[in-house]
Structures are given as structure tokens and as C-alpha cells.
């Protein structure tokens, strides 16, 4: 246990160090760009926690980020790189919106769970296709999930300007019809007891799934060495497919919660950076579920600050993009030893089972 | 005049001394054999001479000039080339590309494939290597790959050629051709250091014999002409290791059904990348019996293990375990019926090197049962710890990555996972490859203990000595077929003939 604990503390310390380095780099960039680094960081902190209601905003962004990061880290652990959380989030929102629209007069106690389930199904479907292609024919899931993001964004444009178009919309942004008030589980602040409870329960369930079930431990083994797990007789393909589905389902759930919670309607092009935020969180937290909760708050804070900076402080919101980019830079630099292993896994996977399958 | 001289060379891997105070000077222009058992330090010695391994202490001189130890570049510039035991040529390269890649000669930044192929065609022809420069490495038979390796080593005017276990992958006729090639090289003035562990091969090719045992020199530059097989065997094995008893865990009560642990009836598969398809394989392993599969590597042994594991479907025939027809079942179900596998590739198929020991050990328990059931990692860690201790695995913590274990301890970890009370049929593929004497003895003792408890044991090995030692019966595979079955006392000539498809005894190695 001590070794485990020490390892965890070490990885947390390392992550903090990377973030600190990234922030230092950003301070330099801000100064070079002619801004006071101090005032920039003070205002970011204000936007994230210090200003009135700032933490509510932070929490509002933390929840979808956390859910999506859980899905991303699940596939990362299992050796697959689902970077399509954004598209799965959109598809979850779209599927949920159709149900919510059809059941706008239905009993909320039935309609809300059904809407959330539809969101999960939509996200899972969007991960199912790349998962199937990956498992059946070895198609690189990085490419397919990434392309899925663009397709989903266009699907969202279509749905919000077609089937679910809000006739009274301003016309500036394509948006869907508002969800019936009875189905909303949070106000536009985006924070409510129900919402927090759902996210917390899902977080615990995912933690159990990943760290406390045979599925999770075998999946982690398969992520490191799929051949070995195959020789143990594990149903590797089913494990992999489940990982894709759960991953997409979590992003889809985030999309549905967004619809019933803060947003209240589908909005074309909304929250376009959540998916990449989720990937960042998964990498920074070292693929640990409790770690993801903490890191998600940090990135939720940055997301809140990116709205605060231009509106309240009159500073460019690009500062947040720079911070995200700097963190990405440092984290990927740390993650690079991971990459050859991934390439190696590819090779072993392709040389052994796949060719055999073709042959048999 | 000495070609290669080592002075007081020691190599330590962690706490293990692979070589201890080795001093030897090889004369130029002769064929020197370095012999010893698995783990005697032969490969390490070869790598020190080639500059790949930096010794902890000691000096290395080539042609009388001292060179920096552990510097491949310096060794190659002095004309020392090593041909690895497991070939190191990139499989996707063409022969010409692989030669160019290994050459110390500088190529211009831009060149055409045709120019490369023209450049190397004559070189290959002069060495009588049966490969075209445009062939892909992966498409070549093993013997030709080795020829290309040797040609690659000689492309830059090597004066010392080190061959690490060159016969391990070859059939007897190919071994003979290899030895003829070695003699031609010697005639051309190349000094050859050849690492071997089979006595008759040593006596057939070497002019001097140097014996390593457990990292120490026990005999240096013995003239081969004056040696006989008995003395050499004694020098290699020593007397201390005979008769030692090893305490190994065994299953408590393996099922002792009347029906055999494994029955393959007319089994056939399609061809796989691993080797020829199985054809009409009839094989029975009884309870309390060790059956050895002999054969030159690549004759369907891997397909056989895959087929027994259910990872390669039978296109015809049946597979029964303990009387139950398991032909159409998955590996998971077969494991449920007591099948346990020690796979060929310990570090790929057997263990996940970057995962924690406890996860590796727990895998067998985790795959059985419902996937979504809750498990307690703390309990698994505890079970793993006590199992590894029972199997005398040397490890620091169950949370350490499996890759931190030595080969012997890694194999013991696999045994600790695979040999449990429910084991009925144990398939051990090359279970001692790369292990030292102690670990080898441990593995043999564990397989024997499993046999005593009534398990059926199938051992696949390319080492005939090993098979003769532990098998109750030896079955020979050739091109995916069973071509012979032998009981003790084993007739090496007859088995060798069966392995190569020759009708008569063919293991007599011609002398020049």
C-alpha cells in the first residue's frame, strides 16, 4: 500500500510541477505580449474562484469536463485513444433533445431519466462506430474519433437549423427549441443539487468500474499488453468495445445534462473545447479517477475565467487558450514515452491476432 | 597473433554476475567455440567482445590494440561483427536495404533501390547466400535470413565474426551448410568465434574450445581435436549441479480422470504466419505423463499451441480434454476445464511487463467469472504475495512492474499463476529458453511435480537434451505433422532424421 500511495503522491506532485511550469511559461508570454502577468493571473483567479459567483461558474464547467474526462481516461487506460468526446457530447445532446422535445409534456420523473438515457445512447453510438472499426479492422481510432467530432458538429448545425429549429430564434446562432421548464434539472447557472448528485454518483460508479472490477483491472492490463490478456482467455474484444461504449456514453450523458441543465436548448457550436479539455484532464491526472475530479475543477476554473476575462476584466480570453496550450505542451512532453509503447502495442496486436483472424 | 583478447572481464546485471574475471585471448584465423549451458554467460561474453555490453571491469583488445569497452562503433571499426541469436534485421526491409542499413560505409543522401540492389548482389553471391537483394527479410526462410545476417556482418571487411548460437534455429542439414560456410570464412582469413551449447556441434566445427560455466571460465582454448564428448560434457555441466533437489509447489489434487488430459484427433488448421498448418495431428497426453514435442522451430509448434489454446480454430478434427469435447470452445472455457499455458513468448504472451506484478498474477482469476463483479485489489495483492513467495520468486513488491524481474523469476511468476489446484493439462512452450541453470532446474522440477500430481504435461522445446531429460515420450513435428513418436532410451539419430524428414540417421556431421 505504501508503495502505491507513494506512487500516487509522486504522480500528483509531478502533475502539479508540470502545471506550475506551464503557468510560469505563460507568465513570460503575457509579459512579452505587454500584459502584466500578475494582473492576468489575479484576474484568472478572480474569474475562477474569487469573484462573486465565480465558483458556481467553475463548478458549472467542471461537471461536463469531469464526466467527459472519465470516459477519455477509461479508454486511455484500456489502450485506446478516444479523442472524440466532443462529438460524443454533441450526439448525446442531440439524442436527448429529440426525446425531450417529443416528451415535453411527459411526466418529468419518467421523461428526465429517459432523456438522460437517450443522451448516453447517442454518445455511445458515436463511440461504437470507431470502436467497431478499431476492433474489427484495426482502423486507427484517433482518426475516426477525431473526424467524428467534425461530423457531430455539422449534425448539430443541421438539427438546430432543421428538425428542432427554434422558430423564434434570433437567427444569429442556430439553436433548438427550448426544453420544457419541467424537464430542466438546473437553472442557467448550471449548478443544482440534482446535477451535482448525478455527476457524483456517476463518478463513483466509474471509479468502481475502473479500479474495483475484474473488467477494469483486465482492461488496464490489456491497455499495456493486449496479447498477454488474450493468452489468459479474456474476451478482449468485448472488453474493448465496452470501454468505447462507456466512454462515449459518459460524454453523451454530459451532453444530455448540458441540455437539461445550464443550456436548456441545443445550441449550434456550443462549448467547442470541452472534448479537448477532457483529454487534457485525463493526461494531467495520470488516468486516475479521483485525480480527474480535482483536475477537472482546475480546468473548470480556467473555463469560467475565459468568460470572465474579456467581459469583466477587459483582458483577452486568449490567455486561457495559451495556458491550456502550455499545459498540453508540458503534459505531452511527459507523455512521450507512452507513445512508443502504443506503437509497439499496435505492432504486436496487428502481427498476432489480426492476421490470424484474416487467415482463419 | 591474437584477434580478440579479454582481460579480467566481469559483467554484473544488478546483483547477478553474468561474467566473472574472464581472461582469454583468441588466436587469429581460427574457429573458436565458446560453450556452456543456458545462462553460463556465453551471450554476454559475445556481446562484450562486440562492444554491445560494457563490462563492469576489464579490458578488451582487438588485434593487439586496446579499444574502449562497451563501444560498438569502436569494435566494428576494428573489424568485429556479431550475428545475434535472434536476428536483428528489420523484417520489412529488403535484403539490400538491410545490408545498407548495417553497413558502416557511408551512402549519399539520395539513392535508388536499384543502385542498392546492384551494390549488394555481388556481395551476396560471393558469400553464396541464396537471397536476391530485392527480397523482403520477412519472406526469407530462417536459414537464408541467417545467411543475410552473416553477409551483413561481413559487408564491411570484418576480420572477427562472432556467431551467437547460430545453430539454434537451423535443421541439421542447414547446420552442416553453416559449418561449411564457417570453414570457408576461416579459409578467407576471418577469425570466427562461435557460441554453441551442443557438444556434437562444437566437436564438428571448432578448432579450440573455451568453456563457460555460471559466468566463469572453466577451460580456455582447449584444442578440439584432443577432446571427446564425455570430457566436454563434464566440463560444461560440472558436477556440483547434479542431483540437487528443488522444492516446488504442485497442484494438490489434479483430476485423475481415466480419459487422457489431452486428445487431438485428426486435428488440422489453416496456415498461419507462425508456421505451416497442422495436418492430421493425432496426439494424446495422459494424466501423469510428460510428452515432449521435438522439431526444428517453425514446423507448426506454435500453431499446435495456438490450436490447443483455442486461439487458432481447427479446420478439421477434434480436441478432447479429460474426455470432454472442447473443439468449439474458447480459451476461457478451456481454462475452466483445467488447461494452463506457459506461452512461447514469456514477455509478450506471458506477462505484461509494464503492469504491476499483482495484476499479472491475478489475470487468471480475473478472467474467470463475471467481468463486472467487484474485486478487492488489496486481497489480490495478498494472494499474489503469498503465491510468489511459495514459488520462491525474488521480488521487491507486488506493485513493481513485471518487467523488473529477471527471466527466471518472470517464468516462475507465470508458473505461480498457471499451476494451481485446478490445473489438468499444462502446455509449456520453450519453458526454459533463456533461463540459467538454477531456473531451468526449477522449471523442470515444477513440471515433474505437476506430473506426479496427475496433470498431463506437454512440453514444446527445440532443445533435444531438455526433452530427453524430462519427457516420458517424445513426439516429433515436421511441417505441421506428427512424423514420429519415441520412447526412452531415445535414439538421437532416429529423432534427428524424423525432425529433418530424412529417412535414415542424418546427424552425422561431415568433416571437411
mmCIF file of N, CA and C in Angstrom, chain B residues 142-208:
data_model
loop_
_atom_site.group_PDB
_atom_site.id
_atom_site.type_symbol
_atom_site.label_atom_id
_atom_site.label_comp_id
_atom_site.label_asym_id
_atom_site.label_seq_id
_atom_site.Cartn_x
_atom_site.Cartn_y
_atom_site.Cartn_z
ATOM 1 N N UNK B 142 14.345 -19.022 -42.483
ATOM 2 C CA UNK B 142 15.242 -18.692 -41.382
ATOM 3 C C UNK B 142 16.702 -18.859 -41.767
ATOM 4 N N UNK B 143 16.990 -19.960 -42.473
ATOM 5 C CA UNK B 143 18.385 -20.217 -42.814
ATOM 6 C C UNK B 143 18.949 -19.101 -43.694
ATOM 7 N N UNK B 144 18.146 -18.645 -44.649
ATOM 8 C CA UNK B 144 18.609 -17.581 -45.535
ATOM 9 C C UNK B 144 18.745 -16.267 -44.767
ATOM 10 N N UNK B 145 17.812 -16.020 -43.845
ATOM 11 C CA UNK B 145 17.934 -14.816 -43.018
ATOM 12 C C UNK B 145 19.265 -14.803 -42.298
ATOM 13 N N UNK B 146 19.633 -15.989 -41.798
ATOM 14 C CA UNK B 146 20.906 -16.062 -41.103
ATOM 15 C C UNK B 146 22.056 -15.787 -42.072
ATOM 16 N N UNK B 147 21.925 -16.329 -43.283
ATOM 17 C CA UNK B 147 22.936 -16.060 -44.288
ATOM 18 C C UNK B 147 23.062 -14.567 -44.548
ATOM 19 N N UNK B 148 21.918 -13.889 -44.631
ATOM 20 C CA UNK B 148 21.935 -12.442 -44.855
ATOM 21 C C UNK B 148 22.577 -11.733 -43.670
ATOM 22 N N UNK B 149 22.258 -12.213 -42.463
ATOM 23 C CA UNK B 149 22.882 -11.624 -41.265
ATOM 24 C C UNK B 149 24.403 -11.728 -41.356
ATOM 25 N N UNK B 150 24.855 -12.906 -41.758
ATOM 26 C CA UNK B 150 26.299 -13.105 -41.836
ATOM 27 C C UNK B 150 26.879 -12.213 -42.934
ATOM 28 N N UNK B 151 26.179 -12.160 -44.068
ATOM 29 C CA UNK B 151 26.649 -11.304 -45.158
ATOM 30 C C UNK B 151 26.673 -9.845 -44.699
ATOM 31 N N UNK B 152 25.668 -9.460 -43.950
ATOM 32 C CA UNK B 152 25.612 -8.097 -43.430
ATOM 33 C C UNK B 152 26.828 -7.833 -42.531
ATOM 34 N N UNK B 153 27.127 -8.812 -41.688
ATOM 35 C CA UNK B 153 28.256 -8.647 -40.773
ATOM 36 C C UNK B 153 29.572 -8.542 -41.545
ATOM 37 N N UNK B 154 29.627 -9.182 -42.704
ATOM 38 C CA UNK B 154 30.888 -9.218 -43.436
ATOM 39 C C UNK B 154 30.989 -8.124 -44.484
ATOM 40 N N UNK B 155 29.967 -7.264 -44.578
ATOM 41 C CA UNK B 155 29.977 -6.314 -45.681
ATOM 42 C C UNK B 155 31.030 -5.247 -45.486
ATOM 43 N N UNK B 156 31.462 -5.039 -44.269
ATOM 44 C CA UNK B 156 32.474 -4.009 -44.078
ATOM 45 C C UNK B 156 33.790 -4.636 -43.628
ATOM 46 N N UNK B 157 34.212 -5.648 -44.343
ATOM 47 C CA UNK B 157 35.566 -6.145 -44.156
ATOM 48 C C UNK B 157 35.832 -6.594 -42.727
ATOM 49 N N UNK B 158 34.882 -7.382 -42.152
ATOM 50 C CA UNK B 158 35.075 -7.846 -40.783
ATOM 51 C C UNK B 158 36.209 -8.842 -40.725
ATOM 52 N N UNK B 159 36.999 -8.744 -39.689
ATOM 53 C CA UNK B 159 38.087 -9.709 -39.525
ATOM 54 C C UNK B 159 37.753 -10.710 -38.427
ATOM 55 N N UNK B 160 36.839 -10.323 -37.534
ATOM 56 C CA UNK B 160 36.391 -11.232 -36.483
ATOM 57 C C UNK B 160 34.874 -11.334 -36.565
ATOM 58 N N UNK B 161 34.373 -12.525 -36.763
ATOM 59 C CA UNK B 161 32.929 -12.716 -36.845
ATOM 60 C C UNK B 161 32.490 -13.527 -35.632
ATOM 61 N N UNK B 162 31.544 -12.972 -34.868
ATOM 62 C CA UNK B 162 31.041 -13.687 -33.692
ATOM 63 C C UNK B 162 29.633 -14.164 -34.009
ATOM 64 N N UNK B 163 29.392 -15.445 -33.874
ATOM 65 C CA UNK B 163 28.065 -16.001 -34.145
ATOM 66 C C UNK B 163 27.488 -16.495 -32.816
ATOM 67 N N UNK B 164 26.365 -15.889 -32.413
ATOM 68 C CA UNK B 164 25.771 -16.271 -31.126
ATOM 69 C C UNK B 164 24.713 -17.343 -31.364
ATOM 70 N N UNK B 165 24.985 -18.547 -30.923
ATOM 71 C CA UNK B 165 24.048 -19.675 -31.067
ATOM 72 C C UNK B 165 23.489 -19.763 -32.486
ATOM 73 N N UNK B 166 24.339 -19.843 -33.497
ATOM 74 C CA UNK B 166 23.813 -19.787 -34.866
ATOM 75 C C UNK B 166 23.022 -21.032 -35.237
ATOM 76 N N UNK B 167 23.202 -22.135 -34.497
ATOM 77 C CA UNK B 167 22.543 -23.374 -34.900
ATOM 78 C C UNK B 167 21.163 -23.528 -34.286
ATOM 79 N N UNK B 168 20.810 -22.642 -33.353
ATOM 80 C CA UNK B 168 19.568 -22.842 -32.597
ATOM 81 C C UNK B 168 18.348 -22.879 -33.505
ATOM 82 N N UNK B 169 18.406 -22.145 -34.611
ATOM 83 C CA UNK B 169 17.212 -22.035 -35.455
ATOM 84 C C UNK B 169 17.287 -22.943 -36.675
ATOM 85 N N UNK B 170 18.342 -23.735 -36.779
ATOM 86 C CA UNK B 170 18.568 -24.466 -38.031
ATOM 87 C C UNK B 170 18.292 -25.962 -37.891
ATOM 88 N N UNK B 171 17.891 -26.563 -38.999
ATOM 89 C CA UNK B 171 17.757 -28.015 -39.074
ATOM 90 C C UNK B 171 19.140 -28.603 -39.332
ATOM 91 N N UNK B 172 19.338 -29.869 -38.962
ATOM 92 C CA UNK B 172 20.668 -30.467 -39.105
ATOM 93 C C UNK B 172 21.333 -30.262 -40.471
ATOM 94 N N UNK B 173 20.661 -30.453 -41.603
ATOM 95 C CA UNK B 173 21.379 -30.231 -42.868
ATOM 96 C C UNK B 173 21.843 -28.786 -43.006
ATOM 97 N N UNK B 174 21.015 -27.847 -42.533
ATOM 98 C CA UNK B 174 21.381 -26.440 -42.617
ATOM 99 C C UNK B 174 22.550 -26.146 -41.692
ATOM 100 N N UNK B 175 22.597 -26.854 -40.561
ATOM 101 C CA UNK B 175 23.728 -26.674 -39.643
ATOM 102 C C UNK B 175 25.016 -27.085 -40.359
ATOM 103 N N UNK B 176 24.914 -28.175 -41.077
ATOM 104 C CA UNK B 176 26.095 -28.641 -41.809
ATOM 105 C C UNK B 176 26.550 -27.595 -42.824
ATOM 106 N N UNK B 177 25.564 -27.019 -43.533
ATOM 107 C CA UNK B 177 25.922 -25.991 -44.510
ATOM 108 C C UNK B 177 26.523 -24.769 -43.833
ATOM 109 N N UNK B 178 25.974 -24.432 -42.635
ATOM 110 C CA UNK B 178 26.514 -23.295 -41.895
ATOM 111 C C UNK B 178 27.972 -23.557 -41.539
ATOM 112 N N UNK B 179 28.236 -24.776 -41.080
ATOM 113 C CA UNK B 179 29.609 -25.089 -40.683
ATOM 114 C C UNK B 179 30.535 -25.024 -41.900
ATOM 115 N N UNK B 180 30.043 -25.471 -43.039
ATOM 116 C CA UNK B 180 30.862 -25.373 -44.254
ATOM 117 C C UNK B 180 31.161 -23.909 -44.548
ATOM 118 N N UNK B 181 30.167 -23.064 -44.374
ATOM 119 C CA UNK B 181 30.349 -21.632 -44.607
ATOM 120 C C UNK B 181 31.400 -21.063 -43.646
ATOM 121 N N UNK B 182 31.295 -21.495 -42.379
ATOM 122 C CA UNK B 182 32.258 -21.009 -41.388
ATOM 123 C C UNK B 182 33.676 -21.410 -41.810
ATOM 124 N N UNK B 183 33.818 -22.626 -42.307
ATOM 125 C CA UNK B 183 35.155 -23.079 -42.710
ATOM 126 C C UNK B 183 35.666 -22.279 -43.912
ATOM 127 N N UNK B 184 34.741 -21.942 -44.825
ATOM 128 C CA UNK B 184 35.168 -21.118 -45.963
ATOM 129 C C UNK B 184 35.636 -19.746 -45.491
ATOM 130 N N UNK B 185 34.928 -19.201 -44.501
ATOM 131 C CA UNK B 185 35.304 -17.885 -43.986
ATOM 132 C C UNK B 185 36.694 -17.957 -43.353
ATOM 133 N N UNK B 186 36.920 -19.032 -42.616
ATOM 134 C CA UNK B 186 38.225 -19.192 -41.980
ATOM 135 C C UNK B 186 39.303 -19.259 -43.052
ATOM 136 N N UNK B 187 39.003 -19.985 -44.124
ATOM 137 C CA UNK B 187 39.974 -20.088 -45.209
ATOM 138 C C UNK B 187 40.254 -18.717 -45.811
ATOM 139 N N UNK B 188 39.240 -17.845 -45.764
ATOM 140 C CA UNK B 188 39.428 -16.498 -46.301
ATOM 141 C C UNK B 188 40.101 -15.575 -45.290
ATOM 142 N N UNK B 189 40.462 -16.114 -44.131
ATOM 143 C CA UNK B 189 41.222 -15.324 -43.172
ATOM 144 C C UNK B 189 40.403 -14.686 -42.066
ATOM 145 N N UNK B 190 39.124 -15.034 -41.956
ATOM 146 C CA UNK B 190 38.299 -14.457 -40.901
ATOM 147 C C UNK B 190 38.434 -15.303 -39.637
ATOM 148 N N UNK B 191 38.580 -14.627 -38.509
ATOM 149 C CA UNK B 191 38.540 -15.336 -37.235
ATOM 150 C C UNK B 191 37.078 -15.508 -36.836
ATOM 151 N N UNK B 192 36.684 -16.720 -36.484
ATOM 152 C CA UNK B 192 35.274 -16.945 -36.142
ATOM 153 C C UNK B 192 35.171 -17.377 -34.688
ATOM 154 N N UNK B 193 34.362 -16.632 -33.933
ATOM 155 C CA UNK B 193 34.006 -17.047 -32.575
ATOM 156 C C UNK B 193 32.574 -17.552 -32.641
ATOM 157 N N UNK B 194 32.373 -18.812 -32.317
ATOM 158 C CA UNK B 194 31.025 -19.317 -32.441
ATOM 159 C C UNK B 194 30.550 -19.810 -31.078
ATOM 160 N N UNK B 195 29.393 -19.266 -30.680
ATOM 161 C CA UNK B 195 28.822 -19.615 -29.372
ATOM 162 C C UNK B 195 27.914 -20.811 -29.584
ATOM 163 N N UNK B 196 28.121 -21.864 -28.846
ATOM 164 C CA UNK B 196 27.336 -23.087 -29.048
ATOM 165 C C UNK B 196 27.032 -23.700 -27.695
ATOM 166 N N UNK B 197 25.992 -24.549 -27.660
ATOM 167 C CA UNK B 197 25.871 -25.325 -26.436
ATOM 168 C C UNK B 197 25.637 -26.814 -26.680
ATOM 169 N N UNK B 198 25.708 -27.230 -27.920
ATOM 170 C CA UNK B 198 25.552 -28.653 -28.201
ATOM 171 C C UNK B 198 26.925 -29.258 -28.495
ATOM 172 N N UNK B 199 27.198 -30.329 -27.789
ATOM 173 C CA UNK B 199 28.554 -30.862 -27.801
ATOM 174 C C UNK B 199 28.970 -31.368 -29.184
ATOM 175 N N UNK B 200 28.074 -32.099 -29.846
ATOM 176 C CA UNK B 200 28.493 -32.658 -31.128
ATOM 177 C C UNK B 200 28.744 -31.564 -32.159
ATOM 178 N N UNK B 201 28.031 -30.447 -32.038
ATOM 179 C CA UNK B 201 28.283 -29.346 -32.959
ATOM 180 C C UNK B 201 29.648 -28.716 -32.692
ATOM 181 N N UNK B 202 29.949 -28.576 -31.405
ATOM 182 C CA UNK B 202 31.231 -27.992 -31.045
ATOM 183 C C UNK B 202 32.360 -28.830 -31.636
ATOM 184 N N UNK B 203 32.259 -30.128 -31.427
ATOM 185 C CA UNK B 203 33.331 -31.005 -31.890
ATOM 186 C C UNK B 203 33.391 -31.041 -33.414
ATOM 187 N N UNK B 204 32.275 -30.766 -34.060
ATOM 188 C CA UNK B 204 32.270 -30.838 -35.520
ATOM 189 C C UNK B 204 32.930 -29.631 -36.167
ATOM 190 N N UNK B 205 32.873 -28.474 -35.526
ATOM 191 C CA UNK B 205 33.323 -27.275 -36.234
ATOM 192 C C UNK B 205 34.527 -26.585 -35.597
ATOM 193 N N UNK B 206 34.677 -26.699 -34.287
ATOM 194 C CA UNK B 206 35.647 -25.828 -33.621
ATOM 195 C C UNK B 206 37.065 -26.351 -33.713
ATOM 196 N N UNK B 207 38.003 -25.399 -33.652
ATOM 197 C CA UNK B 207 39.410 -25.772 -33.513
ATOM 198 C C UNK B 207 39.855 -25.645 -32.066
ATOM 199 N N UNK B 208 39.332 -24.620 -31.387
ATOM 200 C CA UNK B 208 39.606 -24.535 -29.948
ATOM 201 C C UNK B 208 38.277 -24.411 -29.233
#
